[in-house]
Every structure is written in structure tokens, then in C-alpha cells.
Amino acid sequence: MGLMLKKPDHVAGSAAPAIIIGLFVAFGGILFGYDTGTIGGILAMKYWRELFSTGYVNEKDNILDITSTQKSTIVSILSAGTFFGALSAAPMGDILGRRWGLIASSGVFSFGVVLQTIATKIPLFVAGRFFAGFGVGLISALIPLYQSETAPKWIRGTIVGSYQLAITIGLLLAAIVDNATKDRDDTGSYRIPVAVQFAWAIILVVGMLILPETPRFNIKRGRGQAAAKSLSRLRRLDVDHPALVEELAEIKANHEYEMTLGKSSYIDCFKGTMLKRLATGCGLQALQQLTGVNFIFYYGTSFFQSSGIQNPFVTSMITNIVNVVSTLPGLYMVEKWGRRPLLLFGAAGMCICQFIVAIVGTTTNSVVANKVLIAFVCIYIFFFACSWGPVAWVVTGELFPLKTRAKALSMTTATNWLLNWAIAYSTPYMVDAGPGNANLQAKVFFIWGGFCLICCAFVYFCIYETKGLSLEQVDELYAKVSHAWKSKHFRPTVSFAEVQDVGADYRRQSLADVEALAGRKKSVGHVDHNGSPGMHNEKY
């Protein structure tokens, strides 16, 4: 099998352009990660707390601060914006296209950054967080869509997973900038970290103006010539090269096969195997959030501070560095090991770490205990970053047929942000002390550990192995394999280009039946060509 990720010998052309383009598009993850990560440090800045306070005094340090309710609103409003943004990504991606959709999304994001930068009171800051979140929600659904539709199948998991790597880099950059400005005694303490986001948006927009539209979107819009040029650029092959013609014909035939089943609508996302796939995607994205990772990145600085740990900003930077470095082996393992084994490995590891953190944080309170807590939080982040972080985006990017891909992917991404919002909103009430709050502190890790246990069962029963399959072959996988744990033995046999010539009633016949008809037709054609009519009676 070999240790390196290597282009198969039978694959024509070069994968370099598609890989470079996919990795650049992943840059949008920096917007996602940075915007998510910067708020944790801002909430702990002394100047920001005093400027935005409405009179509440924090009992722990006797400094003006915002209340748990205000903190909950400020943090969670971003996730509310991203939820609606992710749902809006489907019509935007299908109308404007994947490429122009990303450009427009960056504009919405930048408007939110402007509002946050000029704000000196909570209402305007909250409004800015909502619009920035709306833009991030659009981007978070469109990037995996663009990547999955342009990447070669043999390295698609690594390319789509690089989106998560970009998110972790954004989180780390946010921690670094927050740490650099936290001691400023002016508005620059929070305005500099917020305004830096303009740079990320500008880089993404300039790049997308140069990059091509996805060939699958062009086929969806009936632009065959544009699709050929786009695929030619991605594969570095002439438009009339046999390998390119064959790949384009398969994409077109698959789309036409889907369209014979009826026009695309949201109702189609809840029919047949699509319902199963949608439930899998939504469940995977929900559980990614319920592992508790964003508790660390939203409230980590405040949590470490309340746990008596010195230099909570530095501790937050350490966890972010671990997050970035640990994502790299995940990008390798997703193609070498596969989706299912990597997700199971990550869920089991996270579960053990969460329970250890909960037990140590609940039963002891010392310098040694704090070091153990930090150590196992870092180990937990390793398990998340090399598995559930990137692979959740990889799997959801592969699940759906072209006909409903944008709609279904927007719903799975919206599920991620819905749970993100719920956790961001409820965490201050669960963790903080004070009237009406649960004051769970480290006990909250028992909750995250319990969900990690559920993750193990979910992967075993629900996640299909899609490593090495084209997006069109994933359709065949779900049509033929009824149980997820049997998917690793699946081998594709359908060619949609051949199925297209059968002229079957696709609404009444299964894909397996249509494939059998295509096989008979191909066999008969072969028999006629060789002049052996006796072969016509062979049973299939």
C-alpha cells in the first residue's frame, strides 16, 4: 500500500492544479476559525470588559464586566448568524455558483467585521457578530462543496480535510493576536484582532476571482463547454483527451440520470436513500459539536482563568498549537486508513480524555491537578483534530448526489451551527457560578464524554466508508449497501454513461435493476459484434 499519498498509475493528467486550488479555497476556513476563536480572548480583556459593561461587577476580580446573559448572547449570536447563512448557501450556490457564492459571502462577512470594529456598545457589537456569522455560515457550506466537486477522488479526503486545518490555523492566529493586544489600554485591544479579519476576506476574494467554477456546477447549468474547460484546467489535460472526455461524460450522465427522477427540491432531500444520507450528515455534524471542542475554543481562556491556571492566554495558545499540529496526521490518515476507522479512533480517544478531565477537575484543586487538566485537554484536542475535526467535513462533502448536493450540504452545515449556537448560548449558564447558573465547572466534561461515547456507536452503525470512490460512485454505494458496517467491502460496478443508454423507467426501477439492463445490453452488443447468437440465452 505504501506510506505516501500517490496518484494511481492509471490516472491520466496531473492532480497538482486541483490540489493547489482545493488547498487555496480551504483558506476560507481561516475566516471561520479566526472569527470563532477571537471572541474568547476579547471577553477576557480588561479594557473591553470595562468599556462594554453595563454596570455589572465580576465578584472574582472586582472589575466591571458583562453578565452571563450578555456573554451568552455575544458569543452565541455568531452561531445564530452562521445557522441562517448555511441554510442560505444552497440557493446562493445553485444560483450564483460555487465560485461567485464564495465571493458574495466574503462581502457579507466583511460588513459584519466593520460593525464589530466601530462598536463601543453591546448592541452594535452583537449586530456585527450576526452579519459576520451569516457570512461565515455561507462560506462554511460552500467551501467543502467547491472542494469536493473539484478534487480527484484518490485525494479528495485530504483536500476537503484541509478546510479543517485552515480553521485550526485561524483559531491559532486569533489566540496569537488576542495575546498580543490584551494588555492595551485603548480600543485597539479589541479593534485590532477584529479588523485583522479584513485581510483574510480580501485574500479569499482575490483568489476566487482567478479560480475556475466547478465542472459539476457547469454541467448542472447546462454549460458543457465551460465544464470541459474547467476540468481541463483542474486535470491539466486537453479538452479532447480521452480520460477527460470519459470523466466529463460520467459526471454528465450521472446528473442526467438524477434529473430523470424529477427536478431538484428540498423535498427530494427527504426521499429514499437521501433521507438516510441527510440524517447521517446532520447527525455527524451535530455530534462534532457535542464532543465539546468549541467549549475549549469559545470559553477556554475564561475556564482556565476560573480554574486558577496562571497565564490563561498562553494556555489557550498552547491548545490552539496542538489543534493545528494534530490536524496534519488526520489529513494523511483519512486516505490511508479510511473514514470509519479514523472516526472510531477519535471518538474513543476523546471519550477517555473527557472523563479524565472531568474526574481530575472535580475531585482535586492543585498545581499538579491543573497541569494534568491541561495535558489531557491537549490530548483530547489531538484526538479531535486528527479525526472528527476534518473527517466530518470530508464525509458530508461526499454524501450527496449533484442534484441535491448544495441543499443537503447546507442543511448538514446548518445543523453544525445550530448545535454550535446551543452550546455557545448554554455554556455560561452551565459552567459559571451565580444565581440561576448550574456552576458545573469541570463537571461539564462528563457531558462531553457521554456524547463521545454516543459518537462511537453512531460511526459503527451509520457512517459508510467512501474512501477511494468518486462522488458518482457514492450514489451506487448507498443504492446497493444497506448497512454501514458492510460498506468497506463495496466495489463499484455501475457506469452511468452506460446506464444512460438503457432507456429504463428510473422512477420505478432500482439502480441495481437498471445496471443489470445495461449489462445485458452491453453483453448483447458484444455478442452481435462477434456473431455468436447462441450467447443470447445466458442468464444474468
Coordinates of C-alpha atoms in Angstrom, one line a residue:
M1 CA 0.0 0.0 0.0
G2 CA 2.9 2.4 0.7
L3 CA 3.2 5.2 3.1
M4 CA 2.9 8.1 0.7
L5 CA -0.2 9.5 -0.9
K6 CA 0.5 8.8 -4.6
K7 CA -1.6 9.4 -7.7
P8 CA -2.6 6.0 -9.1
D9 CA -0.7 5.0 -12.2
H10 CA -3.8 4.6 -14.3
V11 CA -5.0 8.2 -13.7
A12 CA -4.1 10.5 -16.5
G13 CA -3.0 14.1 -16.3
S14 CA -1.8 16.0 -13.2
A15 CA -3.5 16.3 -9.9
A16 CA -1.4 19.3 -8.9
P17 CA -3.7 22.1 -10.2
A18 CA -6.8 20.6 -8.4
I19 CA -4.8 20.1 -5.2
I20 CA -3.4 23.6 -5.2
I21 CA -6.9 25.1 -5.9
G22 CA -8.5 22.9 -3.2
L23 CA -5.9 23.9 -0.7
F24 CA -6.3 27.6 -1.5
V25 CA -10.1 27.5 -1.2
A26 CA -9.6 25.9 2.2
F27 CA -8.1 29.3 3.2
G28 CA -11.7 30.4 3.8
G29 CA -11.5 28.2 6.9
I30 CA -9.2 30.8 8.4
L31 CA -12.2 33.3 8.4
F32 CA -14.3 30.6 10.2
G33 CA -11.6 29.7 12.7
Y34 CA -10.3 33.2 13.4
D35 CA -13.8 34.7 13.9
T36 CA -14.7 31.8 16.2
G37 CA -11.5 32.0 18.2
T38 CA -11.0 35.7 18.7
I39 CA -14.1 36.2 20.9
G40 CA -12.8 34.0 23.7
G41 CA -9.7 36.3 24.2
I42 CA -11.7 39.5 23.8
L43 CA -14.2 38.5 26.5
A44 CA -11.2 38.2 28.9
M45 CA -9.6 41.6 28.0
K46 CA -9.8 44.1 30.9
Y47 CA -10.3 47.2 28.7
W48 CA -13.1 45.5 26.7
R49 CA -14.9 44.3 29.8
E50 CA -14.9 47.8 31.3
L51 CA -15.9 49.5 28.1
F52 CA -18.8 47.2 27.2
S53 CA -20.0 46.7 30.8
T54 CA -23.5 47.9 31.7
G55 CA -22.7 48.1 35.4
Y56 CA -22.1 44.5 36.5
V57 CA -19.1 43.9 38.6
N58 CA -17.4 40.5 38.5
E59 CA -17.1 39.1 42.0
K60 CA -13.9 37.2 41.3
D61 CA -11.7 40.2 40.4
N62 CA -14.0 43.1 41.3
I63 CA -13.7 44.5 37.7
L64 CA -16.5 45.8 35.6
D65 CA -17.7 43.1 33.3
I66 CA -20.6 41.8 31.3
T67 CA -23.2 39.4 32.8
S68 CA -23.5 35.7 31.9
T69 CA -26.6 36.6 29.8
Q70 CA -24.7 39.2 27.9
K71 CA -21.7 36.9 27.4
S72 CA -24.0 34.2 26.2
T73 CA -25.7 36.5 23.7
I74 CA -22.4 37.9 22.3
V75 CA -20.8 34.5 21.8
S76 CA -23.9 32.6 20.5
I77 CA -25.2 35.3 18.1
L78 CA -22.3 34.4 15.7
S79 CA -23.6 30.8 15.6
A80 CA -27.2 32.1 15.0
G81 CA -25.9 34.0 12.0
T82 CA -24.0 31.1 10.7
F83 CA -27.0 28.8 11.0
F84 CA -29.1 31.1 8.7
G85 CA -26.0 31.7 6.5
A86 CA -25.5 27.9 6.0
L87 CA -29.2 27.4 5.0
S88 CA -28.9 30.3 2.5
A89 CA -25.8 28.8 1.0
A90 CA -27.9 26.3 -1.1
P91 CA -29.8 28.9 -3.2
M92 CA -26.7 31.1 -3.4
G93 CA -24.5 28.2 -4.5
D94 CA -27.1 27.0 -7.1
I95 CA -28.0 30.4 -8.5
L96 CA -24.7 32.4 -8.4
G97 CA -22.4 29.3 -8.5
R98 CA -19.9 27.9 -6.0
R99 CA -17.2 30.5 -7.0
W100 CA -19.3 33.7 -7.1
G101 CA -21.2 32.5 -4.0
L102 CA -17.9 32.5 -2.1
I103 CA -17.1 36.0 -3.3
A104 CA -20.5 37.3 -2.2
S105 CA -20.2 35.6 1.2
S106 CA -16.9 37.3 1.8
G107 CA -18.7 40.7 1.3
V108 CA -21.4 39.8 3.9
F109 CA -18.6 38.7 6.3
S110 CA -16.7 42.0 5.8
F111 CA -19.8 44.1 6.6
G112 CA -20.1 42.3 9.9
V113 CA -16.4 43.0 10.6
V114 CA -17.0 46.7 10.0
L115 CA -19.8 46.8 12.6
Q116 CA -17.7 45.0 15.2
T117 CA -14.7 47.2 14.6
I118 CA -16.6 50.5 15.1
A119 CA -18.7 49.3 18.1
T120 CA -18.3 50.6 21.6
K121 CA -21.6 49.2 23.0
I122 CA -23.0 45.7 23.1
P123 CA -25.9 46.1 20.6
L124 CA -23.7 47.2 17.6
F125 CA -21.1 44.6 18.5
V126 CA -23.8 41.9 18.6
A127 CA -25.2 43.1 15.2
G128 CA -21.7 42.8 13.7
R129 CA -21.2 39.3 15.1
F130 CA -24.5 38.3 13.5
F131 CA -23.6 39.5 10.0
A132 CA -20.1 38.1 10.3
G133 CA -21.6 34.9 11.3
F134 CA -24.0 34.9 8.4
G135 CA -21.0 35.3 6.0
V136 CA -19.1 32.5 7.8
G137 CA -22.2 30.2 7.5
L138 CA -22.3 30.8 3.8
I139 CA -18.6 30.2 3.4
S140 CA -18.6 27.1 5.7
A141 CA -21.1 25.3 3.4
L142 CA -19.7 26.5 0.0
I143 CA -16.1 25.6 0.6
P144 CA -16.5 21.8 1.1
L145 CA -18.9 21.9 -1.8
Y146 CA -16.4 23.6 -4.1
Q147 CA -13.5 21.3 -2.9
S148 CA -15.5 18.0 -3.2
E149 CA -16.6 18.9 -6.8
T150 CA -13.1 19.7 -8.0
A151 CA -10.8 17.3 -6.2
P152 CA -9.5 14.0 -7.7
K153 CA -11.2 11.1 -5.8
W154 CA -7.9 9.5 -4.6
I155 CA -7.0 12.6 -2.6
R156 CA -10.4 14.2 -2.1
G157 CA -10.5 13.4 1.7
T158 CA -7.2 15.2 2.3
I159 CA -8.2 18.2 0.2
V160 CA -11.6 18.7 1.9
G161 CA -10.0 17.9 5.3
S162 CA -7.6 20.8 4.7
Y163 CA -10.5 23.1 5.3
Q164 CA -10.4 21.9 9.0
L165 CA -6.7 22.6 9.0
A166 CA -7.4 26.2 7.9
I167 CA -9.9 26.5 10.7
T168 CA -7.4 25.4 13.3
I169 CA -4.8 27.9 11.8
G170 CA -7.5 30.6 12.1
L171 CA -8.1 29.7 15.8
L172 CA -4.3 29.8 16.5
L173 CA -3.9 33.2 14.8
A174 CA -6.8 34.5 16.8
A175 CA -5.1 33.4 20.0
I176 CA -1.8 34.9 19.0
V177 CA -3.3 38.3 18.1
D178 CA -5.5 38.4 21.2
N179 CA -2.4 37.7 23.4
A180 CA -0.5 40.5 21.6
T181 CA -3.2 43.1 22.2
K182 CA -4.8 42.0 25.5
D183 CA -2.8 44.5 27.7
R184 CA -3.5 47.6 25.6
D185 CA -5.5 50.2 27.5
D186 CA -7.4 51.5 24.5
T187 CA -9.9 50.3 21.8
G188 CA -7.0 48.8 19.9
S189 CA -7.1 45.9 22.4
Y190 CA -10.2 44.5 20.6
R191 CA -10.3 46.5 17.4
I192 CA -7.0 45.2 16.1
P193 CA -8.0 41.5 16.5
V194 CA -11.4 42.2 14.8
A195 CA -10.1 44.3 12.0
V196 CA -7.4 41.8 11.0
Q197 CA -10.2 39.7 9.5
F198 CA -10.4 42.1 6.6
A199 CA -7.1 40.6 5.4
W200 CA -8.5 37.1 5.3
A201 CA -11.6 38.2 3.3
I202 CA -9.5 40.1 0.7
I203 CA -7.2 37.2 0.1
L204 CA -10.1 34.8 -0.5
V205 CA -11.9 37.2 -2.8
V206 CA -8.8 37.9 -5.0
G207 CA -8.1 34.2 -5.3
M208 CA -11.7 33.2 -6.2
L209 CA -11.7 35.9 -9.0
I210 CA -8.9 33.9 -10.6
L211 CA -10.0 30.3 -9.9
P212 CA -12.5 28.4 -12.2
E213 CA -16.1 27.4 -11.5
T214 CA -16.5 23.7 -10.6
P215 CA -17.2 21.4 -13.7
R216 CA -20.1 19.8 -11.9
F217 CA -21.9 23.1 -11.4
N218 CA -21.3 24.0 -15.1
I219 CA -22.9 20.6 -16.0
K220 CA -25.8 21.3 -13.7
R221 CA -26.4 24.6 -15.5
G222 CA -26.1 23.0 -19.0
R223 CA -22.7 24.6 -19.8
G224 CA -20.9 21.6 -21.2
Q225 CA -18.1 23.6 -22.9
A226 CA -17.4 25.6 -19.8
A227 CA -17.3 22.3 -17.8
A228 CA -14.8 20.8 -20.2
K229 CA -12.5 23.9 -19.9
S230 CA -12.8 23.9 -16.1
L231 CA -12.0 20.1 -15.8
S232 CA -9.1 20.6 -18.3
R233 CA -7.6 23.2 -16.1
L234 CA -8.1 21.1 -13.0
R235 CA -6.6 17.9 -14.5
R236 CA -4.1 19.6 -16.8
L237 CA -5.4 17.7 -19.8
D238 CA -6.6 18.8 -23.3
V239 CA -10.3 19.1 -23.5
D240 CA -10.4 16.3 -26.1
H241 CA -8.1 13.9 -24.1
P242 CA -9.9 10.5 -23.7
A243 CA -9.6 10.4 -19.9
L244 CA -11.1 13.9 -19.6
V245 CA -13.9 13.1 -22.0
E246 CA -14.7 10.0 -20.1
E247 CA -14.7 11.7 -16.7
L248 CA -16.9 14.5 -18.0
A249 CA -19.3 12.0 -19.7
E250 CA -19.7 10.2 -16.4
I251 CA -20.5 13.4 -14.5
K252 CA -23.0 14.5 -17.2
A253 CA -24.6 11.0 -17.3
N254 CA -24.9 10.8 -13.6
H255 CA -26.6 14.3 -13.5
E256 CA -29.0 13.4 -16.3
Y257 CA -29.8 10.1 -14.5
E258 CA -30.7 12.1 -11.4
M259 CA -32.8 14.6 -13.4
T260 CA -34.9 11.8 -14.9
L261 CA -36.1 11.2 -11.4
G262 CA -37.5 14.7 -11.3
K263 CA -36.4 18.3 -10.7
S264 CA -34.4 19.1 -7.6
S265 CA -36.3 20.4 -4.5
Y266 CA -35.9 20.3 -0.7
I267 CA -38.5 17.5 -0.6
D268 CA -36.0 15.3 -2.6
C269 CA -33.6 15.5 0.4
F270 CA -36.1 13.5 2.4
K271 CA -36.8 10.7 -0.1
G272 CA -35.3 7.3 -0.4
T273 CA -31.6 6.9 0.4
M274 CA -31.3 10.7 0.5
L275 CA -33.2 10.8 3.9
K276 CA -30.7 8.2 5.3
R277 CA -27.8 10.3 3.9
L278 CA -29.2 13.5 5.2
A279 CA -29.7 12.0 8.7
T280 CA -26.2 10.7 8.6
G281 CA -24.7 14.1 7.7
C282 CA -26.8 16.1 10.2
G283 CA -26.0 13.6 12.9
L284 CA -22.3 13.7 12.2
Q285 CA -22.2 17.5 12.3
A286 CA -24.3 17.7 15.4
L287 CA -22.0 15.2 17.2
Q288 CA -18.9 17.0 16.1
Q289 CA -20.1 19.9 18.2
L290 CA -21.4 17.8 21.1
T291 CA -17.9 16.5 21.6
G292 CA -17.3 19.8 23.4
V293 CA -14.5 21.1 21.3
N294 CA -15.9 24.6 21.0
F295 CA -16.2 24.8 24.7
I296 CA -12.4 24.9 24.7
F297 CA -12.1 27.5 22.0
Y298 CA -15.0 29.7 22.9
Y299 CA -14.6 29.7 26.7
G300 CA -11.2 28.1 27.2
T301 CA -9.5 31.3 28.3
S302 CA -12.2 32.1 30.8
F303 CA -12.4 28.5 32.0
F304 CA -8.7 28.2 32.6
Q305 CA -8.8 31.6 34.4
S306 CA -11.5 30.4 36.7
S307 CA -9.7 27.1 37.3
G308 CA -6.8 29.0 38.9
I309 CA -4.4 28.4 36.0
Q310 CA -1.8 31.2 35.5
N311 CA -1.5 32.8 32.1
P312 CA -4.8 31.5 30.6
F313 CA -4.0 33.4 27.3
V314 CA -0.8 31.3 26.9
T315 CA -2.6 28.1 27.8
S316 CA -5.2 29.0 25.1
M317 CA -2.3 29.5 22.6
I318 CA -0.9 26.1 23.5
T319 CA -4.2 24.3 22.9
N320 CA -4.5 26.0 19.5
I321 CA -1.0 25.0 18.5
V322 CA -1.9 21.4 19.5
N323 CA -5.0 21.7 17.4
V324 CA -3.1 22.8 14.3
V325 CA -0.3 20.3 14.5
S326 CA -2.7 17.4 15.3
T327 CA -4.8 18.1 12.2
L328 CA -1.9 17.2 9.9
P329 CA -1.8 13.4 10.6
G330 CA -5.6 13.3 10.2
L331 CA -5.2 14.6 6.6
Y332 CA -2.9 11.7 5.9
M333 CA -4.9 9.0 7.8
V334 CA -8.2 9.9 6.2
E335 CA -7.0 8.5 2.9
K336 CA -4.7 5.8 4.2
W337 CA -6.9 4.4 7.0
G338 CA -10.3 5.5 5.8
R339 CA -13.2 7.5 7.2
R340 CA -14.8 4.9 9.6
P341 CA -11.7 3.7 11.4
L342 CA -10.4 7.2 11.9
L343 CA -13.7 8.5 13.3
L344 CA -14.0 5.5 15.7
F345 CA -10.4 6.0 16.8
G346 CA -11.0 9.7 17.5
A347 CA -14.3 9.1 19.4
A348 CA -12.8 6.5 21.7
G349 CA -9.8 8.7 22.5
M350 CA -11.9 11.8 23.1
C351 CA -14.2 9.9 25.4
I352 CA -11.4 8.7 27.7
C353 CA -9.8 12.2 27.9
Q354 CA -13.0 13.9 28.7
F355 CA -13.8 11.7 31.6
I356 CA -10.3 12.0 33.0
V357 CA -10.5 15.9 32.8
A358 CA -13.9 15.8 34.5
I359 CA -12.7 13.5 37.3
V360 CA -9.5 15.4 37.9
G361 CA -11.1 18.8 37.7
T362 CA -13.9 17.8 40.1
T363 CA -12.0 15.9 42.8
T364 CA -8.8 17.9 43.1
N365 CA -7.5 21.5 43.1
S366 CA -3.8 22.0 43.0
V367 CA -0.9 22.9 40.7
V368 CA -0.4 19.3 39.8
A369 CA -4.1 18.8 39.1
N370 CA -4.1 21.9 36.8
K371 CA -1.2 20.5 34.8
V372 CA -3.0 17.2 34.4
L373 CA -6.1 19.0 33.3
I374 CA -4.2 21.0 30.6
A375 CA -2.3 17.9 29.5
F376 CA -5.5 15.8 28.9
V377 CA -7.3 18.8 27.3
C378 CA -4.4 18.8 24.8
I379 CA -4.6 15.1 24.3
Y380 CA -8.3 15.4 23.8
I381 CA -7.7 18.1 21.2
F382 CA -5.2 15.8 19.4
F383 CA -7.9 13.1 19.1
F384 CA -10.5 15.6 17.8
A385 CA -8.2 17.4 15.4
C386 CA -6.9 14.3 13.7
S387 CA -10.4 12.7 13.3
W388 CA -13.7 14.4 13.9
G389 CA -12.4 17.9 13.0
P390 CA -11.5 17.2 9.4
V391 CA -13.4 14.0 8.7
A392 CA -16.9 15.4 9.5
W393 CA -16.4 17.9 6.6
V394 CA -15.0 15.2 4.3
V395 CA -17.9 12.8 4.8
T396 CA -20.6 15.4 4.5
G397 CA -18.9 16.7 1.3
E398 CA -19.1 13.2 -0.2
L399 CA -22.6 12.1 0.8
F400 CA -24.9 13.7 -1.6
P401 CA -25.7 13.5 -5.4
L402 CA -25.2 16.6 -7.6
K403 CA -29.0 17.1 -7.9
T404 CA -29.4 17.9 -4.2
R405 CA -25.8 18.4 -3.0
A406 CA -26.0 22.1 -2.3
K407 CA -29.3 21.9 -0.5
A408 CA -28.4 18.8 1.6
L409 CA -24.9 20.1 2.4
S410 CA -26.4 23.5 3.5
M411 CA -28.7 21.6 6.0
T412 CA -25.9 19.5 7.4
T413 CA -23.7 22.6 7.9
A414 CA -26.7 24.4 9.4
T415 CA -27.0 21.5 11.9
N416 CA -23.4 22.1 12.9
W417 CA -24.0 25.7 13.5
L418 CA -27.3 25.1 15.3
L419 CA -25.6 22.9 17.9
N420 CA -22.7 25.4 17.9
W421 CA -25.2 28.1 18.9
A422 CA -26.9 25.9 21.5
I423 CA -23.5 25.1 23.2
A424 CA -22.3 28.7 23.0
Y425 CA -25.5 30.0 24.5
S426 CA -26.0 27.5 27.2
T427 CA -22.3 27.0 28.4
P428 CA -22.1 30.2 30.6
Y429 CA -25.3 29.1 32.4
M430 CA -23.9 25.5 32.8
V431 CA -20.4 26.4 33.9
D432 CA -20.5 29.8 35.6
A433 CA -21.2 30.4 39.3
G434 CA -24.0 32.7 40.4
P435 CA -27.8 32.9 40.8
G436 CA -29.6 30.7 38.2
N437 CA -26.5 29.1 36.9
A438 CA -25.6 25.4 37.3
N439 CA -22.0 26.1 38.3
L440 CA -20.8 22.8 36.8
Q441 CA -17.2 23.9 36.2
A442 CA -15.1 20.9 35.2
K443 CA -18.2 18.6 35.7
V444 CA -19.3 19.7 32.2
F445 CA -16.7 17.4 30.8
F446 CA -18.8 14.4 31.9
I447 CA -21.5 15.7 29.5
W448 CA -19.0 15.9 26.6
G449 CA -17.6 12.5 27.4
G450 CA -21.0 11.0 27.3
F451 CA -21.6 12.3 23.8
C452 CA -18.2 11.0 22.7
L453 CA -19.5 7.5 23.7
I454 CA -22.5 8.0 21.5
C455 CA -20.2 9.0 18.7
C456 CA -18.6 5.5 18.7
A457 CA -22.0 3.8 18.2
F458 CA -23.1 6.4 15.6
V459 CA -19.9 5.8 13.5
Y460 CA -20.3 2.0 13.6
F461 CA -24.0 1.9 12.6
C462 CA -24.3 5.0 10.4
I463 CA -21.1 6.0 8.6
Y464 CA -20.3 4.4 5.2
E465 CA -16.8 4.0 4.0
T466 CA -16.4 6.3 1.0
K467 CA -12.6 6.3 0.6
G468 CA -11.4 6.0 -3.0
L469 CA -14.9 6.4 -4.5
S470 CA -15.9 9.1 -6.9
L471 CA -18.9 11.3 -5.9
E472 CA -21.0 9.4 -8.5
Q473 CA -19.9 6.0 -7.1
V474 CA -21.1 7.1 -3.6
D475 CA -24.6 7.1 -5.1
E476 CA -24.1 3.5 -6.2
L477 CA -22.8 2.6 -2.7
Y478 CA -25.9 3.8 -1.0
A479 CA -28.2 2.2 -3.6
K480 CA -26.6 -1.3 -3.1
V481 CA -25.3 -1.5 0.5
S482 CA -28.0 -1.5 3.2
H483 CA -25.7 -1.5 6.3
A484 CA -22.8 0.9 7.1
W485 CA -20.6 -1.8 8.6
K486 CA -20.7 -3.7 5.3
S487 CA -19.6 -0.7 3.2
K488 CA -15.8 -1.4 3.4
H489 CA -16.3 -4.5 1.1
F490 CA -18.2 -2.5 -1.6
R491 CA -16.7 -2.3 -5.1
P492 CA -18.3 0.0 -7.7
T493 CA -19.6 -1.7 -10.9
V494 CA -22.0 0.9 -12.4
S495 CA -21.1 3.2 -15.3
F496 CA -23.7 6.0 -15.5
A497 CA -22.6 6.6 -19.1
E498 CA -23.8 3.0 -19.9
V499 CA -26.9 3.3 -17.7
Q500 CA -27.9 6.4 -19.6
D501 CA -28.3 4.4 -22.9
V502 CA -30.7 1.8 -21.4
G503 CA -33.8 4.0 -21.5
A504 CA -35.3 2.4 -18.4
D505 CA -38.0 3.8 -16.2
Y506 CA -35.8 5.2 -13.4
R507 CA -38.7 6.1 -11.3
R508 CA -39.9 2.5 -10.9
Q509 CA -36.6 0.6 -11.1
S510 CA -33.7 0.5 -8.7
L511 CA -30.2 1.4 -9.7
A512 CA -29.2 -2.3 -9.5
D513 CA -32.0 -3.2 -11.9
V514 CA -31.0 -0.5 -14.3
E515 CA -27.4 -1.7 -14.1
A516 CA -28.5 -5.3 -14.9
L517 CA -30.3 -4.0 -18.0
A518 CA -27.2 -2.0 -19.0
G519 CA -25.1 -5.2 -18.6
R520 CA -27.4 -7.2 -20.8
K521 CA -27.4 -4.6 -23.5
K522 CA -23.6 -4.4 -23.4
S523 CA -23.3 -8.2 -23.5
V524 CA -25.8 -8.5 -26.4
G525 CA -23.9 -5.8 -28.3
H526 CA -20.7 -7.8 -27.7
V527 CA -22.3 -11.0 -28.9
D528 CA -23.7 -9.3 -32.1
H529 CA -20.3 -7.9 -32.8
N530 CA -18.7 -11.4 -32.6
G531 CA -21.6 -13.1 -34.5
S532 CA -22.4 -15.6 -31.7
P533 CA -26.2 -15.5 -31.2
G534 CA -26.1 -18.6 -29.0
M535 CA -24.9 -16.4 -26.2
H536 CA -28.3 -14.6 -26.0
N537 CA -29.8 -17.2 -23.7
E538 CA -27.3 -16.7 -20.9
K539 CA -28.9 -15.9 -17.6
Y540 CA -27.9 -12.8 -15.5

